[in-house]
Amino acid sequence: MKDGSVIATERFPPPGYLTLKVVAIDRSLAGQARLTLQGVELAEFGPCRPGAWLRVFIPGPQGDVGRVYSIREFDRDHHRLQIQVMRRRHGGVRSDWLLEHLQVGEHLHVIGPRGGAEPRQDVDWHVMLGDETAVAAIASRLQRLGPEMPVEVRLDVPLPATAYREDPRIQWLSRAIHANAEPSRLWQAVAELPPRSGRGELWIAGETGLARALESWCREHWAHCELDVRAIGYWQSPSMVSD
């Protein structure tokens, strides 16, 4: 995925779209759903690197509108992939529709995969920061990093850590839903990280303005390090754009 924002919308039908069937929906965890999509077209699916994403076209009042979701798992042999939908802190009409109304057997139009990158193995450490919309991407990146690689992961999420089945290396910053309007807990978390030195990779994803601000802070405070930075905007706060 390229640095910057991926939140722009598109109107259906875009060129090169795929039609995939919803074959499973796991809504067992509060505020989230894992959607398994299947289609023979996935046999020719492009490279699916950690953090890669699809644009999924969801019914809207003026036609289908595209929204971005990270690919959590991809099984080329069985023509299946899984995406994870999270209920955002300020809500989102399209994500809420997937969470509440999508049924097994329905079809979704998608384009992708886009973006994604292998986490660097030639660095001394990794830092990953994000909100609930970055859970799937960070989980896929952690799968590529062995236990010997020093990594610090902080995720600002609305539910307690027990609500998530993820890598134990993730530190959950549970803000509670009533605190959604408060400043992100990532600011305090990044300031409290152990001192940085040597070569490192910083990966940030979530709300666009916050991702850019955290990137600037880290570049300034870790200027003495050899730093590879990737900051990605998945969504914008209501003061910036409407869903």
JSON list of C-alpha atoms in Angstrom, two decimals:
[
{"chain": "A", "resi": 1, "resn": "MET", "atom": "CA", "xyz": [0.00, 0.00, 0.00]},
{"chain": "A", "resi": 2, "resn": "LYS", "atom": "CA", "xyz": [1.30, 3.43, -0.87]},
{"chain": "A", "resi": 3, "resn": "ASP", "atom": "CA", "xyz": [1.90, 6.01, 1.79]},
{"chain": "A", "resi": 4, "resn": "GLY", "atom": "CA", "xyz": [-1.01, 8.43, 2.15]},
{"chain": "A", "resi": 5, "resn": "SER", "atom": "CA", "xyz": [-4.76, 8.09, 2.02]},
{"chain": "A", "resi": 6, "resn": "VAL", "atom": "CA", "xyz": [-6.78, 5.29, 0.45]},
{"chain": "A", "resi": 7, "resn": "ILE", "atom": "CA", "xyz": [-10.19, 6.64, 1.44]},
{"chain": "A", "resi": 8, "resn": "ALA", "atom": "CA", "xyz": [-11.35, 8.05, -1.90]},
{"chain": "A", "resi": 9, "resn": "THR", "atom": "CA", "xyz": [-14.66, 6.62, -3.10]},
{"chain": "A", "resi": 10, "resn": "GLU", "atom": "CA", "xyz": [-15.46, 5.15, -6.51]},
{"chain": "A", "resi": 11, "resn": "ARG", "atom": "CA", "xyz": [-18.72, 4.48, -8.26]},
{"chain": "A", "resi": 12, "resn": "PHE", "atom": "CA", "xyz": [-19.58, 1.02, -9.54]},
{"chain": "A", "resi": 13, "resn": "PRO", "atom": "CA", "xyz": [-18.76, -0.52, -11.93]},
{"chain": "A", "resi": 14, "resn": "PRO", "atom": "CA", "xyz": [-15.01, 0.13, -12.06]},
{"chain": "A", "resi": 15, "resn": "PRO", "atom": "CA", "xyz": [-12.90, -1.59, -14.72]},
{"chain": "A", "resi": 16, "resn": "GLY", "atom": "CA", "xyz": [-11.45, -4.94, -13.71]},
{"chain": "A", "resi": 17, "resn": "TYR", "atom": "CA", "xyz": [-13.85, -5.65, -10.86]},
{"chain": "A", "resi": 18, "resn": "LEU", "atom": "CA", "xyz": [-14.46, -9.16, -9.51]},
{"chain": "A", "resi": 19, "resn": "THR", "atom": "CA", "xyz": [-17.75, -10.59, -8.26]},
{"chain": "A", "resi": 20, "resn": "LEU", "atom": "CA", "xyz": [-17.19, -12.73, -5.16]},
{"chain": "A", "resi": 21, "resn": "LYS", "atom": "CA", "xyz": [-19.66, -14.76, -3.15]},
{"chain": "A", "resi": 22, "resn": "VAL", "atom": "CA", "xyz": [-19.91, -14.36, 0.62]},
{"chain": "A", "resi": 23, "resn": "VAL", "atom": "CA", "xyz": [-19.43, -17.92, 1.90]},
{"chain": "A", "resi": 24, "resn": "ALA", "atom": "CA", "xyz": [-18.91, -17.26, 5.61]},
{"chain": "A", "resi": 25, "resn": "ILE", "atom": "CA", "xyz": [-19.42, -14.45, 8.13]},
{"chain": "A", "resi": 26, "resn": "ASP", "atom": "CA", "xyz": [-17.94, -14.61, 11.61]},
{"chain": "A", "resi": 27, "resn": "ARG", "atom": "CA", "xyz": [-19.67, -12.12, 13.89]},
{"chain": "A", "resi": 28, "resn": "SER", "atom": "CA", "xyz": [-18.65, -13.85, 17.12]},
{"chain": "A", "resi": 29, "resn": "LEU", "atom": "CA", "xyz": [-16.56, -10.87, 18.29]},
{"chain": "A", "resi": 30, "resn": "ALA", "atom": "CA", "xyz": [-18.28, -7.64, 19.27]},
{"chain": "A", "resi": 31, "resn": "GLY", "atom": "CA", "xyz": [-18.00, -4.74, 16.85]},
{"chain": "A", "resi": 32, "resn": "GLN", "atom": "CA", "xyz": [-16.32, -6.71, 14.11]},
{"chain": "A", "resi": 33, "resn": "ALA", "atom": "CA", "xyz": [-16.92, -9.31, 11.43]},
{"chain": "A", "resi": 34, "resn": "ARG", "atom": "CA", "xyz": [-14.65, -11.52, 9.36]},
{"chain": "A", "resi": 35, "resn": "LEU", "atom": "CA", "xyz": [-16.03, -12.00, 5.86]},
{"chain": "A", "resi": 36, "resn": "THR", "atom": "CA", "xyz": [-14.88, -14.94, 3.72]},
{"chain": "A", "resi": 37, "resn": "LEU", "atom": "CA", "xyz": [-15.31, -14.31, -0.01]},
{"chain": "A", "resi": 38, "resn": "GLN", "atom": "CA", "xyz": [-14.93, -16.91, -2.76]},
{"chain": "A", "resi": 39, "resn": "GLY", "atom": "CA", "xyz": [-14.72, -16.90, -6.55]},
{"chain": "A", "resi": 40, "resn": "VAL", "atom": "CA", "xyz": [-12.82, -18.70, -9.29]},
{"chain": "A", "resi": 41, "resn": "GLU", "atom": "CA", "xyz": [-11.43, -15.34, -10.41]},
{"chain": "A", "resi": 42, "resn": "LEU", "atom": "CA", "xyz": [-9.16, -15.44, -7.35]},
{"chain": "A", "resi": 43, "resn": "ALA", "atom": "CA", "xyz": [-7.03, -18.07, -9.08]},
{"chain": "A", "resi": 44, "resn": "GLU", "atom": "CA", "xyz": [-5.54, -15.17, -11.06]},
{"chain": "A", "resi": 45, "resn": "PHE", "atom": "CA", "xyz": [-5.45, -12.77, -8.11]},
{"chain": "A", "resi": 46, "resn": "GLY", "atom": "CA", "xyz": [-2.36, -10.62, -7.94]},
{"chain": "A", "resi": 47, "resn": "PRO", "atom": "CA", "xyz": [0.32, -10.72, -5.22]},
{"chain": "A", "resi": 48, "resn": "CYS", "atom": "CA", "xyz": [-1.18, -10.39, -1.75]},
{"chain": "A", "resi": 49, "resn": "ARG", "atom": "CA", "xyz": [1.46, -8.82, 0.48]},
{"chain": "A", "resi": 50, "resn": "PRO", "atom": "CA", "xyz": [0.90, -7.99, 4.17]},
{"chain": "A", "resi": 51, "resn": "GLY", "atom": "CA", "xyz": [-1.35, -4.97, 4.47]},
{"chain": "A", "resi": 52, "resn": "ALA", "atom": "CA", "xyz": [-2.80, -5.37, 0.95]},
{"chain": "A", "resi": 53, "resn": "TRP", "atom": "CA", "xyz": [-6.35, -4.13, 0.54]},
{"chain": "A", "resi": 54, "resn": "LEU", "atom": "CA", "xyz": [-9.48, -4.45, -1.55]},
{"chain": "A", "resi": 55, "resn": "ARG", "atom": "CA", "xyz": [-12.02, -1.84, -2.48]},
{"chain": "A", "resi": 56, "resn": "VAL", "atom": "CA", "xyz": [-15.38, -3.42, -1.71]},
{"chain": "A", "resi": 57, "resn": "PHE", "atom": "CA", "xyz": [-18.49, -1.96, -3.35]},
{"chain": "A", "resi": 58, "resn": "ILE", "atom": "CA", "xyz": [-21.39, -1.66, -0.94]},
{"chain": "A", "resi": 59, "resn": "PRO", "atom": "CA", "xyz": [-25.00, -0.64, -1.76]},
{"chain": "A", "resi": 60, "resn": "GLY", "atom": "CA", "xyz": [-25.75, 3.06, -1.31]},
{"chain": "A", "resi": 61, "resn": "PRO", "atom": "CA", "xyz": [-28.63, 5.42, -2.17]},
{"chain": "A", "resi": 62, "resn": "GLN", "atom": "CA", "xyz": [-26.91, 6.55, -5.39]},
{"chain": "A", "resi": 63, "resn": "GLY", "atom": "CA", "xyz": [-25.37, 3.25, -6.40]},
{"chain": "A", "resi": 64, "resn": "ASP", "atom": "CA", "xyz": [-22.62, 1.09, -5.02]},
{"chain": "A", "resi": 65, "resn": "VAL", "atom": "CA", "xyz": [-19.83, 2.98, -3.26]},
{"chain": "A", "resi": 66, "resn": "GLY", "atom": "CA", "xyz": [-16.31, 1.62, -2.74]},
{"chain": "A", "resi": 67, "resn": "ARG", "atom": "CA", "xyz": [-14.73, 1.30, 0.67]},
{"chain": "A", "resi": 68, "resn": "VAL", "atom": "CA", "xyz": [-11.30, -0.06, 1.52]},
{"chain": "A", "resi": 69, "resn": "TYR", "atom": "CA", "xyz": [-10.75, -3.17, 3.67]},
{"chain": "A", "resi": 70, "resn": "SER", "atom": "CA", "xyz": [-7.48, -4.94, 4.42]},
{"chain": "A", "resi": 71, "resn": "ILE", "atom": "CA", "xyz": [-7.06, -8.54, 3.30]},
{"chain": "A", "resi": 72, "resn": "ARG", "atom": "CA", "xyz": [-6.54, -10.70, 6.32]},
{"chain": "A", "resi": 73, "resn": "GLU", "atom": "CA", "xyz": [-6.00, -14.08, 4.66]},
{"chain": "A", "resi": 74, "resn": "PHE", "atom": "CA", "xyz": [-5.73, -15.31, 1.08]},
{"chain": "A", "resi": 75, "resn": "ASP", "atom": "CA", "xyz": [-6.02, -18.94, -0.08]},
{"chain": "A", "resi": 76, "resn": "ARG", "atom": "CA", "xyz": [-5.33, -19.11, -3.80]},
{"chain": "A", "resi": 77, "resn": "ASP", "atom": "CA", "xyz": [-5.80, -22.89, -4.01]},
{"chain": "A", "resi": 78, "resn": "HIS", "atom": "CA", "xyz": [-9.36, -22.69, -2.65]},
{"chain": "A", "resi": 79, "resn": "HIS", "atom": "CA", "xyz": [-10.16, -19.33, -4.30]},
{"chain": "A", "resi": 80, "resn": "ARG", "atom": "CA", "xyz": [-10.92, -17.67, -0.99]},
{"chain": "A", "resi": 81, "resn": "LEU", "atom": "CA", "xyz": [-9.94, -14.55, 0.87]},
{"chain": "A", "resi": 82, "resn": "GLN", "atom": "CA", "xyz": [-10.94, -13.02, 4.17]},
{"chain": "A", "resi": 83, "resn": "ILE", "atom": "CA", "xyz": [-11.41, -9.39, 5.10]},
{"chain": "A", "resi": 84, "resn": "GLN", "atom": "CA", "xyz": [-12.10, -7.95, 8.53]},
{"chain": "A", "resi": 85, "resn": "VAL", "atom": "CA", "xyz": [-14.68, -5.22, 9.07]},
{"chain": "A", "resi": 86, "resn": "MET", "atom": "CA", "xyz": [-14.46, -3.15, 12.25]},
{"chain": "A", "resi": 87, "resn": "ARG", "atom": "CA", "xyz": [-17.04, -0.74, 13.64]},
{"chain": "A", "resi": 88, "resn": "ARG", "atom": "CA", "xyz": [-15.30, 2.63, 13.56]},
{"chain": "A", "resi": 89, "resn": "ARG", "atom": "CA", "xyz": [-15.24, 5.05, 16.48]},
{"chain": "A", "resi": 90, "resn": "HIS", "atom": "CA", "xyz": [-17.48, 7.55, 14.64]},
{"chain": "A", "resi": 91, "resn": "GLY", "atom": "CA", "xyz": [-19.46, 4.93, 12.77]},
{"chain": "A", "resi": 92, "resn": "GLY", "atom": "CA", "xyz": [-19.61, 4.38, 9.03]},
{"chain": "A", "resi": 93, "resn": "VAL", "atom": "CA", "xyz": [-22.76, 3.70, 7.04]},
{"chain": "A", "resi": 94, "resn": "ARG", "atom": "CA", "xyz": [-21.16, 1.17, 4.68]},
{"chain": "A", "resi": 95, "resn": "SER", "atom": "CA", "xyz": [-19.18, -0.69, 7.32]},
{"chain": "A", "resi": 96, "resn": "ASP", "atom": "CA", "xyz": [-22.25, -0.80, 9.55]},
{"chain": "A", "resi": 97, "resn": "TRP", "atom": "CA", "xyz": [-24.22, -2.32, 6.66]},
{"chain": "A", "resi": 98, "resn": "LEU", "atom": "CA", "xyz": [-21.64, -5.10, 6.29]},
{"chain": "A", "resi": 99, "resn": "LEU", "atom": "CA", "xyz": [-21.64, -5.70, 10.04]},
{"chain": "A", "resi": 100, "resn": "GLU", "atom": "CA", "xyz": [-25.39, -5.79, 10.44]},
{"chain": "A", "resi": 101, "resn": "HIS", "atom": "CA", "xyz": [-27.08, -6.75, 7.18]},
{"chain": "A", "resi": 102, "resn": "LEU", "atom": "CA", "xyz": [-24.78, -8.70, 4.86]},
{"chain": "A", "resi": 103, "resn": "GLN", "atom": "CA", "xyz": [-25.79, -12.37, 4.56]},
{"chain": "A", "resi": 104, "resn": "VAL", "atom": "CA", "xyz": [-24.02, -15.55, 3.46]},
{"chain": "A", "resi": 105, "resn": "GLY", "atom": "CA", "xyz": [-24.84, -16.26, -0.17]},
{"chain": "A", "resi": 106, "resn": "GLU", "atom": "CA", "xyz": [-24.85, -12.62, -1.27]},
{"chain": "A", "resi": 107, "resn": "HIS", "atom": "CA", "xyz": [-22.27, -11.26, -3.70]},
{"chain": "A", "resi": 108, "resn": "LEU", "atom": "CA", "xyz": [-19.92, -8.29, -3.44]},
{"chain": "A", "resi": 109, "resn": "HIS", "atom": "CA", "xyz": [-18.05, -6.49, -6.20]},
{"chain": "A", "resi": 110, "resn": "VAL", "atom": "CA", "xyz": [-14.38, -5.84, -5.44]},
{"chain": "A", "resi": 111, "resn": "ILE", "atom": "CA", "xyz": [-11.25, -4.52, -7.08]},
{"chain": "A", "resi": 112, "resn": "GLY", "atom": "CA", "xyz": [-7.73, -5.31, -5.96]},
{"chain": "A", "resi": 113, "resn": "PRO", "atom": "CA", "xyz": [-5.49, -6.31, -4.45]},
{"chain": "A", "resi": 114, "resn": "ARG", "atom": "CA", "xyz": [-3.68, -3.03, -4.01]},
{"chain": "A", "resi": 115, "resn": "GLY", "atom": "CA", "xyz": [-0.74, -1.99, -1.90]},
{"chain": "A", "resi": 116, "resn": "GLY", "atom": "CA", "xyz": [0.81, -3.96, 0.88]},
{"chain": "A", "resi": 117, "resn": "ALA", "atom": "CA", "xyz": [4.50, -4.53, 1.56]},
{"chain": "A", "resi": 118, "resn": "GLU", "atom": "CA", "xyz": [6.63, -7.11, 3.27]},
{"chain": "A", "resi": 119, "resn": "PRO", "atom": "CA", "xyz": [7.93, -5.87, 6.62]},
{"chain": "A", "resi": 120, "resn": "ARG", "atom": "CA", "xyz": [11.66, -5.31, 6.45]},
{"chain": "A", "resi": 121, "resn": "GLN", "atom": "CA", "xyz": [13.84, -8.03, 7.89]},
{"chain": "A", "resi": 122, "resn": "ASP", "atom": "CA", "xyz": [17.07, -6.01, 7.71]},
{"chain": "A", "resi": 123, "resn": "VAL", "atom": "CA", "xyz": [16.23, -3.56, 10.50]},
{"chain": "A", "resi": 124, "resn": "ASP", "atom": "CA", "xyz": [16.86, -3.58, 14.25]},
{"chain": "A", "resi": 125, "resn": "TRP", "atom": "CA", "xyz": [13.25, -3.03, 15.28]},
{"chain": "A", "resi": 126, "resn": "HIS", "atom": "CA", "xyz": [9.66, -2.41, 14.17]},
{"chain": "A", "resi": 127, "resn": "VAL", "atom": "CA", "xyz": [7.02, -0.07, 15.57]},
{"chain": "A", "resi": 128, "resn": "MET", "atom": "CA", "xyz": [3.39, -0.37, 14.42]},
{"chain": "A", "resi": 129, "resn": "LEU", "atom": "CA", "xyz": [0.65, 2.06, 15.45]},
{"chain": "A", "resi": 130, "resn": "GLY", "atom": "CA", "xyz": [-3.02, 2.09, 14.52]},
{"chain": "A", "resi": 131, "resn": "ASP", "atom": "CA", "xyz": [-6.67, 2.11, 15.47]},
{"chain": "A", "resi": 132, "resn": "GLU", "atom": "CA", "xyz": [-9.36, -0.54, 15.05]},
{"chain": "A", "resi": 133, "resn": "THR", "atom": "CA", "xyz": [-9.27, -0.20, 11.25]},
{"chain": "A", "resi": 134, "resn": "ALA", "atom": "CA", "xyz": [-5.61, -1.31, 11.20]},
{"chain": "A", "resi": 135, "resn": "VAL", "atom": "CA", "xyz": [-6.09, -4.58, 13.13]},
{"chain": "A", "resi": 136, "resn": "ALA", "atom": "CA", "xyz": [-6.16, -6.89, 10.10]},
{"chain": "A", "resi": 137, "resn": "ALA", "atom": "CA", "xyz": [-3.21, -5.25, 8.35]},
{"chain": "A", "resi": 138, "resn": "ILE", "atom": "CA", "xyz": [-1.05, -5.29, 11.47]},
{"chain": "A", "resi": 139, "resn": "ALA", "atom": "CA", "xyz": [-1.98, -8.92, 12.16]},
{"chain": "A", "resi": 140, "resn": "SER", "atom": "CA", "xyz": [-0.84, -9.90, 8.66]},
{"chain": "A", "resi": 141, "resn": "ARG", "atom": "CA", "xyz": [2.43, -8.00, 9.07]},
{"chain": "A", "resi": 142, "resn": "LEU", "atom": "CA", "xyz": [3.17, -9.65, 12.41]},
{"chain": "A", "resi": 143, "resn": "GLN", "atom": "CA", "xyz": [2.77, -13.06, 10.81]},
{"chain": "A", "resi": 144, "resn": "ARG", "atom": "CA", "xyz": [5.87, -12.29, 8.70]},
{"chain": "A", "resi": 145, "resn": "LEU", "atom": "CA", "xyz": [8.04, -11.28, 11.67]},
{"chain": "A", "resi": 146, "resn": "GLY", "atom": "CA", "xyz": [9.67, -13.99, 13.74]},
{"chain": "A", "resi": 147, "resn": "PRO", "atom": "CA", "xyz": [9.84, -13.86, 17.55]},
{"chain": "A", "resi": 148, "resn": "GLU", "atom": "CA", "xyz": [13.47, -12.77, 17.40]},
{"chain": "A", "resi": 149, "resn": "MET", "atom": "CA", "xyz": [12.57, -9.41, 15.79]},
{"chain": "A", "resi": 150, "resn": "PRO", "atom": "CA", "xyz": [12.00, -6.64, 18.36]},
{"chain": "A", "resi": 151, "resn": "VAL", "atom": "CA", "xyz": [8.58, -5.16, 17.69]},
{"chain": "A", "resi": 152, "resn": "GLU", "atom": "CA", "xyz": [6.36, -2.68, 19.53]},
{"chain": "A", "resi": 153, "resn": "VAL", "atom": "CA", "xyz": [2.67, -2.63, 18.55]},
{"chain": "A", "resi": 154, "resn": "ARG", "atom": "CA", "xyz": [0.07, -0.25, 19.95]},
{"chain": "A", "resi": 155, "resn": "LEU", "atom": "CA", "xyz": [-3.58, -0.28, 18.84]},
{"chain": "A", "resi": 156, "resn": "ASP", "atom": "CA", "xyz": [-6.16, 2.25, 20.05]},
{"chain": "A", "resi": 157, "resn": "VAL", "atom": "CA", "xyz": [-9.45, 0.32, 20.07]},
{"chain": "A", "resi": 158, "resn": "PRO", "atom": "CA", "xyz": [-12.96, 0.75, 21.52]},
{"chain": "A", "resi": 159, "resn": "LEU", "atom": "CA", "xyz": [-13.23, -2.63, 23.26]},
{"chain": "A", "resi": 160, "resn": "PRO", "atom": "CA", "xyz": [-11.21, -4.46, 25.94]},
{"chain": "A", "resi": 161, "resn": "ALA", "atom": "CA", "xyz": [-8.28, -6.58, 24.81]},
{"chain": "A", "resi": 162, "resn": "THR", "atom": "CA", "xyz": [-10.29, -9.73, 25.53]},
{"chain": "A", "resi": 163, "resn": "ALA", "atom": "CA", "xyz": [-12.56, -8.81, 22.59]},
{"chain": "A", "resi": 164, "resn": "TYR", "atom": "CA", "xyz": [-9.79, -9.48, 20.08]},
{"chain": "A", "resi": 165, "resn": "ARG", "atom": "CA", "xyz": [-8.20, -12.78, 19.04]},
{"chain": "A", "resi": 166, "resn": "GLU", "atom": "CA", "xyz": [-4.84, -11.58, 17.82]},
{"chain": "A", "resi": 167, "resn": "ASP", "atom": "CA", "xyz": [-1.06, -11.82, 18.18]},
{"chain": "A", "resi": 168, "resn": "PRO", "atom": "CA", "xyz": [0.03, -11.54, 21.84]},
{"chain": "A", "resi": 169, "resn": "ARG", "atom": "CA", "xyz": [2.67, -8.99, 20.83]},
{"chain": "A", "resi": 170, "resn": "ILE", "atom": "CA", "xyz": [-0.07, -6.40, 20.36]},
{"chain": "A", "resi": 171, "resn": "GLN", "atom": "CA", "xyz": [-0.65, -3.99, 23.24]},
{"chain": "A", "resi": 172, "resn": "TRP", "atom": "CA", "xyz": [-4.28, -2.88, 23.23]},
{"chain": "A", "resi": 173, "resn": "LEU", "atom": "CA", "xyz": [-5.15, 0.66, 24.29]},
{"chain": "A", "resi": 174, "resn": "SER", "atom": "CA", "xyz": [-8.81, 0.21, 25.18]},
{"chain": "A", "resi": 175, "resn": "ARG", "atom": "CA", "xyz": [-10.56, 3.58, 25.22]},
{"chain": "A", "resi": 176, "resn": "ALA", "atom": "CA", "xyz": [-14.20, 2.41, 25.71]},
{"chain": "A", "resi": 177, "resn": "ILE", "atom": "CA", "xyz": [-16.88, 3.48, 23.28]},
{"chain": "A", "resi": 178, "resn": "HIS", "atom": "CA", "xyz": [-17.97, 6.50, 25.38]},
{"chain": "A", "resi": 179, "resn": "ALA", "atom": "CA", "xyz": [-14.44, 7.92, 25.00]},
{"chain": "A", "resi": 180, "resn": "ASN", "atom": "CA", "xyz": [-14.48, 7.96, 21.19]},
{"chain": "A", "resi": 181, "resn": "ALA", "atom": "CA", "xyz": [-14.33, 11.75, 21.06]},
{"chain": "A", "resi": 182, "resn": "GLU", "atom": "CA", "xyz": [-11.23, 11.96, 23.26]},
{"chain": "A", "resi": 183, "resn": "PRO", "atom": "CA", "xyz": [-7.72, 12.33, 21.83]},
{"chain": "A", "resi": 184, "resn": "SER", "atom": "CA", "xyz": [-6.15, 9.10, 20.66]},
{"chain": "A", "resi": 185, "resn": "ARG", "atom": "CA", "xyz": [-4.29, 7.10, 23.29]},
{"chain": "A", "resi": 186, "resn": "LEU", "atom": "CA", "xyz": [-1.58, 6.54, 20.70]},
{"chain": "A", "resi": 187, "resn": "TRP", "atom": "CA", "xyz": [-0.03, 9.91, 21.57]},
{"chain": "A", "resi": 188, "resn": "GLN", "atom": "CA", "xyz": [0.81, 8.85, 25.11]},
{"chain": "A", "resi": 189, "resn": "ALA", "atom": "CA", "xyz": [1.75, 5.35, 23.99]},
{"chain": "A", "resi": 190, "resn": "VAL", "atom": "CA", "xyz": [4.30, 6.49, 21.41]},
{"chain": "A", "resi": 191, "resn": "ALA", "atom": "CA", "xyz": [5.83, 8.99, 23.85]},
{"chain": "A", "resi": 192, "resn": "GLU", "atom": "CA", "xyz": [6.31, 6.16, 26.37]},
{"chain": "A", "resi": 193, "resn": "LEU", "atom": "CA", "xyz": [8.05, 3.76, 23.98]},
{"chain": "A", "resi": 194, "resn": "PRO", "atom": "CA", "xyz": [11.63, 2.79, 24.89]},
{"chain": "A", "resi": 195, "resn": "PRO", "atom": "CA", "xyz": [14.28, 5.01, 23.30]},
{"chain": "A", "resi": 196, "resn": "ARG", "atom": "CA", "xyz": [14.92, 4.24, 19.62]},
{"chain": "A", "resi": 197, "resn": "SER", "atom": "CA", "xyz": [18.34, 3.71, 18.05]},
{"chain": "A", "resi": 198, "resn": "GLY", "atom": "CA", "xyz": [19.80, 2.04, 14.99]},
{"chain": "A", "resi": 199, "resn": "ARG", "atom": "CA", "xyz": [17.64, 1.12, 12.00]},
{"chain": "A", "resi": 200, "resn": "GLY", "atom": "CA", "xyz": [13.89, 0.74, 12.29]},
{"chain": "A", "resi": 201, "resn": "GLU", "atom": "CA", "xyz": [10.65, 0.52, 10.36]},
{"chain": "A", "resi": 202, "resn": "LEU", "atom": "CA", "xyz": [7.63, 2.56, 11.49]},
{"chain": "A", "resi": 203, "resn": "TRP", "atom": "CA", "xyz": [4.18, 1.57, 10.15]},
{"chain": "A", "resi": 204, "resn": "ILE", "atom": "CA", "xyz": [1.12, 3.69, 11.01]},
{"chain": "A", "resi": 205, "resn": "ALA", "atom": "CA", "xyz": [-2.47, 3.30, 9.83]},
{"chain": "A", "resi": 206, "resn": "GLY", "atom": "CA", "xyz": [-5.90, 4.57, 10.81]},
{"chain": "A", "resi": 207, "resn": "GLU", "atom": "CA", "xyz": [-7.51, 8.01, 10.74]},
{"chain": "A", "resi": 208, "resn": "THR", "atom": "CA", "xyz": [-5.74, 10.09, 8.11]},
{"chain": "A", "resi": 209, "resn": "GLY", "atom": "CA", "xyz": [-5.01, 13.21, 10.14]},
{"chain": "A", "resi": 210, "resn": "LEU", "atom": "CA", "xyz": [-3.77, 11.24, 13.12]},
{"chain": "A", "resi": 211, "resn": "ALA", "atom": "CA", "xyz": [-1.54, 8.99, 10.98]},
{"chain": "A", "resi": 212, "resn": "ARG", "atom": "CA", "xyz": [0.14, 12.02, 9.41]},
{"chain": "A", "resi": 213, "resn": "ALA", "atom": "CA", "xyz": [0.57, 13.78, 12.76]},
{"chain": "A", "resi": 214, "resn": "LEU", "atom": "CA", "xyz": [2.11, 10.70, 14.38]},
{"chain": "A", "resi": 215, "resn": "GLU", "atom": "CA", "xyz": [4.44, 10.31, 11.41]},
{"chain": "A", "resi": 216, "resn": "SER", "atom": "CA", "xyz": [5.67, 13.88, 11.83]},
{"chain": "A", "resi": 217, "resn": "TRP", "atom": "CA", "xyz": [6.17, 13.43, 15.59]},
{"chain": "A", "resi": 218, "resn": "CYS", "atom": "CA", "xyz": [8.19, 10.24, 15.14]},
{"chain": "A", "resi": 219, "resn": "ARG", "atom": "CA", "xyz": [10.34, 11.69, 12.38]},
{"chain": "A", "resi": 220, "resn": "GLU", "atom": "CA", "xyz": [11.19, 14.63, 14.62]},
{"chain": "A", "resi": 221, "resn": "HIS", "atom": "CA", "xyz": [11.83, 12.67, 17.82]},
{"chain": "A", "resi": 222, "resn": "TRP", "atom": "CA", "xyz": [13.62, 9.75, 16.17]},
{"chain": "A", "resi": 223, "resn": "ALA", "atom": "CA", "xyz": [15.64, 11.83, 13.71]},
{"chain": "A", "resi": 224, "resn": "HIS", "atom": "CA", "xyz": [18.84, 10.22, 14.96]},
{"chain": "A", "resi": 225, "resn": "CYS", "atom": "CA", "xyz": [17.64, 6.82, 13.70]},
{"chain": "A", "resi": 226, "resn": "GLU", "atom": "CA", "xyz": [17.74, 5.37, 10.20]},
{"chain": "A", "resi": 227, "resn": "LEU", "atom": "CA", "xyz": [13.98, 5.26, 9.82]},
{"chain": "A", "resi": 228, "resn": "ASP", "atom": "CA", "xyz": [11.74, 3.76, 7.13]},
{"chain": "A", "resi": 229, "resn": "VAL", "atom": "CA", "xyz": [8.23, 5.21, 7.57]},
{"chain": "A", "resi": 230, "resn": "ARG", "atom": "CA", "xyz": [4.89, 4.21, 6.08]},
{"chain": "A", "resi": 231, "resn": "ALA", "atom": "CA", "xyz": [1.80, 6.18, 7.17]},
{"chain": "A", "resi": 232, "resn": "ILE", "atom": "CA", "xyz": [-1.60, 5.26, 5.70]},
{"chain": "A", "resi": 233, "resn": "GLY", "atom": "CA", "xyz": [-4.97, 6.93, 6.04]},
{"chain": "A", "resi": 234, "resn": "TYR", "atom": "CA", "xyz": [-7.88, 4.48, 6.03]},
{"chain": "A", "resi": 235, "resn": "TRP", "atom": "CA", "xyz": [-10.60, 6.96, 6.98]},
{"chain": "A", "resi": 236, "resn": "GLN", "atom": "CA", "xyz": [-11.20, 10.59, 7.94]},
{"chain": "A", "resi": 237, "resn": "SER", "atom": "CA", "xyz": [-12.94, 11.99, 10.99]},
{"chain": "A", "resi": 238, "resn": "PRO", "atom": "CA", "xyz": [-16.43, 13.47, 10.50]},
{"chain": "A", "resi": 239, "resn": "SER", "atom": "CA", "xyz": [-15.04, 17.00, 10.63]},
{"chain": "A", "resi": 240, "resn": "MET", "atom": "CA", "xyz": [-13.09, 16.20, 7.45]},
{"chain": "A", "resi": 241, "resn": "VAL", "atom": "CA", "xyz": [-15.47, 14.09, 5.35]},
{"chain": "A", "resi": 242, "resn": "SER", "atom": "CA", "xyz": [-18.83, 12.35, 5.53]},
{"chain": "A", "resi": 243, "resn": "ASP", "atom": "CA", "xyz": [-19.28, 8.63, 4.95]}
]
